[in-house]
């Protein structure tokens, strides 16, 4: 009986911040397992950020200062408005087979923080494992703020000032 298992890890050490997924090689191995796939930290961070934002009850990601600096950075031409907003409030550590995720979140007022945190963990683990094949060993969540219904976002420009 022939084993048809994709192994994770392998020969050389990948570049820092990059995960390596490798399979069996040789003529007898299936085509999808031949070669090496590397997954950068930024990719895992984007997946985790998107998955966390999908959960009802999450208002935003990032601590107060990180959100303020990110909003300013996005307004400056060439200031990194691309993927920076997706990964704000997300830190990841990616190894050859496993990943760990740290999230800074702002929740909506009135939601159960415990329930929202559990839903975020479930969604992030599911998305990262499904899309990357890495095992997520932990998702740490820091609730930095609660968004009140009548709060305005400080970074919003004042529309009535100049016409």
PDB file of C-alpha atoms in Angstrom, residues 46-125:
ATOM      1  CA  UNK A  46      -4.322  39.148   6.072  1.00  0.00           C
ATOM      2  CA  UNK A  47      -6.315  35.921   6.277  1.00  0.00           C
ATOM      3  CA  UNK A  48      -6.609  36.243  10.069  1.00  0.00           C
ATOM      4  CA  UNK A  49      -7.577  39.925   9.842  1.00  0.00           C
ATOM      5  CA  UNK A  50     -10.289  39.290   7.283  1.00  0.00           C
ATOM      6  CA  UNK A  51     -11.648  36.319   9.251  1.00  0.00           C
ATOM      7  CA  UNK A  52     -11.771  38.343  12.481  1.00  0.00           C
ATOM      8  CA  UNK A  53     -13.578  41.263  10.799  1.00  0.00           C
ATOM      9  CA  UNK A  54     -16.284  38.888   9.480  1.00  0.00           C
ATOM     10  CA  UNK A  55     -17.468  38.116  13.021  1.00  0.00           C
ATOM     11  CA  UNK A  56     -20.561  40.065  14.159  1.00  0.00           C
ATOM     12  CA  UNK A  57     -19.731  42.205  17.184  1.00  0.00           C
ATOM     13  CA  UNK A  58     -16.244  43.173  16.009  1.00  0.00           C
ATOM     14  CA  UNK A  59     -16.160  46.900  15.315  1.00  0.00           C
ATOM     15  CA  UNK A  60     -12.518  47.195  14.285  1.00  0.00           C
ATOM     16  CA  UNK A  61      -9.051  45.745  14.765  1.00  0.00           C
ATOM     17  CA  UNK A  62      -6.089  47.533  16.318  1.00  0.00           C
ATOM     18  CA  UNK A  63      -5.481  49.449  19.512  1.00  0.00           C
ATOM     19  CA  UNK A  64      -6.443  53.127  19.609  1.00  0.00           C
ATOM     20  CA  UNK A  65      -3.026  54.518  18.654  1.00  0.00           C
ATOM     21  CA  UNK A  66      -2.495  51.916  15.936  1.00  0.00           C
ATOM     22  CA  UNK A  67      -5.846  52.832  14.379  1.00  0.00           C
ATOM     23  CA  UNK A  68      -5.043  56.559  14.552  1.00  0.00           C
ATOM     24  CA  UNK A  69      -1.609  56.139  12.963  1.00  0.00           C
ATOM     25  CA  UNK A  70      -3.057  53.786  10.362  1.00  0.00           C
ATOM     26  CA  UNK A  71      -5.756  56.296   9.411  1.00  0.00           C
ATOM     27  CA  UNK A  72      -3.114  59.027   8.994  1.00  0.00           C
ATOM     28  CA  UNK A  73      -0.840  56.699   7.014  1.00  0.00           C
ATOM     29  CA  UNK A  74      -3.677  55.834   4.619  1.00  0.00           C
ATOM     30  CA  UNK A  75      -4.307  59.529   3.879  1.00  0.00           C
ATOM     31  CA  UNK A  76      -0.687  60.245   2.950  1.00  0.00           C
ATOM     32  CA  UNK A  77       0.021  59.527  -0.739  1.00  0.00           C
ATOM     33  CA  UNK A  78       2.125  56.369  -0.927  1.00  0.00           C
ATOM     34  CA  UNK A  79       1.636  55.853   2.802  1.00  0.00           C
ATOM     35  CA  UNK A  80       0.647  52.221   2.560  1.00  0.00           C
ATOM     36  CA  UNK A  81      -3.113  52.249   2.160  1.00  0.00           C
ATOM     37  CA  UNK A  82      -2.876  48.833   0.457  1.00  0.00           C
ATOM     38  CA  UNK A  83      -2.824  45.866   2.809  1.00  0.00           C
ATOM     39  CA  UNK A  84      -1.892  47.786   5.960  1.00  0.00           C
ATOM     40  CA  UNK A  85      -5.491  48.280   7.023  1.00  0.00           C
ATOM     41  CA  UNK A  86      -6.162  44.546   6.735  1.00  0.00           C
ATOM     42  CA  UNK A  87      -3.311  43.604   9.038  1.00  0.00           C
ATOM     43  CA  UNK A  88      -3.653  46.435  11.581  1.00  0.00           C
ATOM     44  CA  UNK A  89      -4.129  44.845  14.989  1.00  0.00           C
ATOM     45  CA  UNK A  90      -2.886  41.455  13.764  1.00  0.00           C
ATOM     46  CA  UNK A  91       0.438  39.846  14.664  1.00  0.00           C
ATOM     47  CA  UNK A  92       1.372  36.359  13.562  1.00  0.00           C
ATOM     48  CA  UNK A  93       4.208  33.939  14.091  1.00  0.00           C
ATOM     49  CA  UNK A  94       4.532  31.396  11.313  1.00  0.00           C
ATOM     50  CA  UNK A  95       6.668  28.285  11.555  1.00  0.00           C
ATOM     51  CA  UNK A  96       7.099  25.413   9.148  1.00  0.00           C
ATOM     52  CA  UNK A  97       3.943  23.603  10.295  1.00  0.00           C
ATOM     53  CA  UNK A  98       2.198  25.901  12.758  1.00  0.00           C
ATOM     54  CA  UNK A  99       1.027  29.471  13.219  1.00  0.00           C
ATOM     55  CA  UNK A 100       0.071  31.601  16.221  1.00  0.00           C
ATOM     56  CA  UNK A 101      -2.112  34.708  15.940  1.00  0.00           C
ATOM     57  CA  UNK A 102      -2.424  37.740  18.238  1.00  0.00           C
ATOM     58  CA  UNK A 103      -5.347  40.121  17.663  1.00  0.00           C
ATOM     59  CA  UNK A 104      -6.151  43.549  19.114  1.00  0.00           C
ATOM     60  CA  UNK A 105      -9.890  44.130  18.718  1.00  0.00           C
ATOM     61  CA  UNK A 106     -12.556  46.724  19.398  1.00  0.00           C
ATOM     62  CA  UNK A 107     -15.980  45.234  20.099  1.00  0.00           C
ATOM     63  CA  UNK A 108     -19.437  46.745  19.717  1.00  0.00           C
ATOM     64  CA  UNK A 109     -21.155  47.830  22.922  1.00  0.00           C
ATOM     65  CA  UNK A 110     -23.707  45.323  24.188  1.00  0.00           C
ATOM     66  CA  UNK A 111     -22.200  42.145  22.779  1.00  0.00           C
ATOM     67  CA  UNK A 112     -20.883  39.324  24.936  1.00  0.00           C
ATOM     68  CA  UNK A 113     -17.109  39.701  24.731  1.00  0.00           C
ATOM     69  CA  UNK A 114     -16.619  36.056  25.676  1.00  0.00           C
ATOM     70  CA  UNK A 115     -18.925  34.888  22.869  1.00  0.00           C
ATOM     71  CA  UNK A 116     -17.393  37.243  20.291  1.00  0.00           C
ATOM     72  CA  UNK A 117     -13.866  36.138  21.263  1.00  0.00           C
ATOM     73  CA  UNK A 118     -14.881  32.490  20.862  1.00  0.00           C
ATOM     74  CA  UNK A 119     -16.433  33.213  17.454  1.00  0.00           C
ATOM     75  CA  UNK A 120     -13.309  35.100  16.354  1.00  0.00           C
ATOM     76  CA  UNK A 121     -11.072  32.205  17.428  1.00  0.00           C
ATOM     77  CA  UNK A 122     -13.229  29.698  15.573  1.00  0.00           C
ATOM     78  CA  UNK A 123     -13.376  31.797  12.397  1.00  0.00           C
ATOM     79  CA  UNK A 124      -9.659  32.662  12.361  1.00  0.00           C
ATOM     80  CA  UNK A 125      -8.536  29.088  13.031  1.00  0.00           C
TER      81      UNK A 125
END
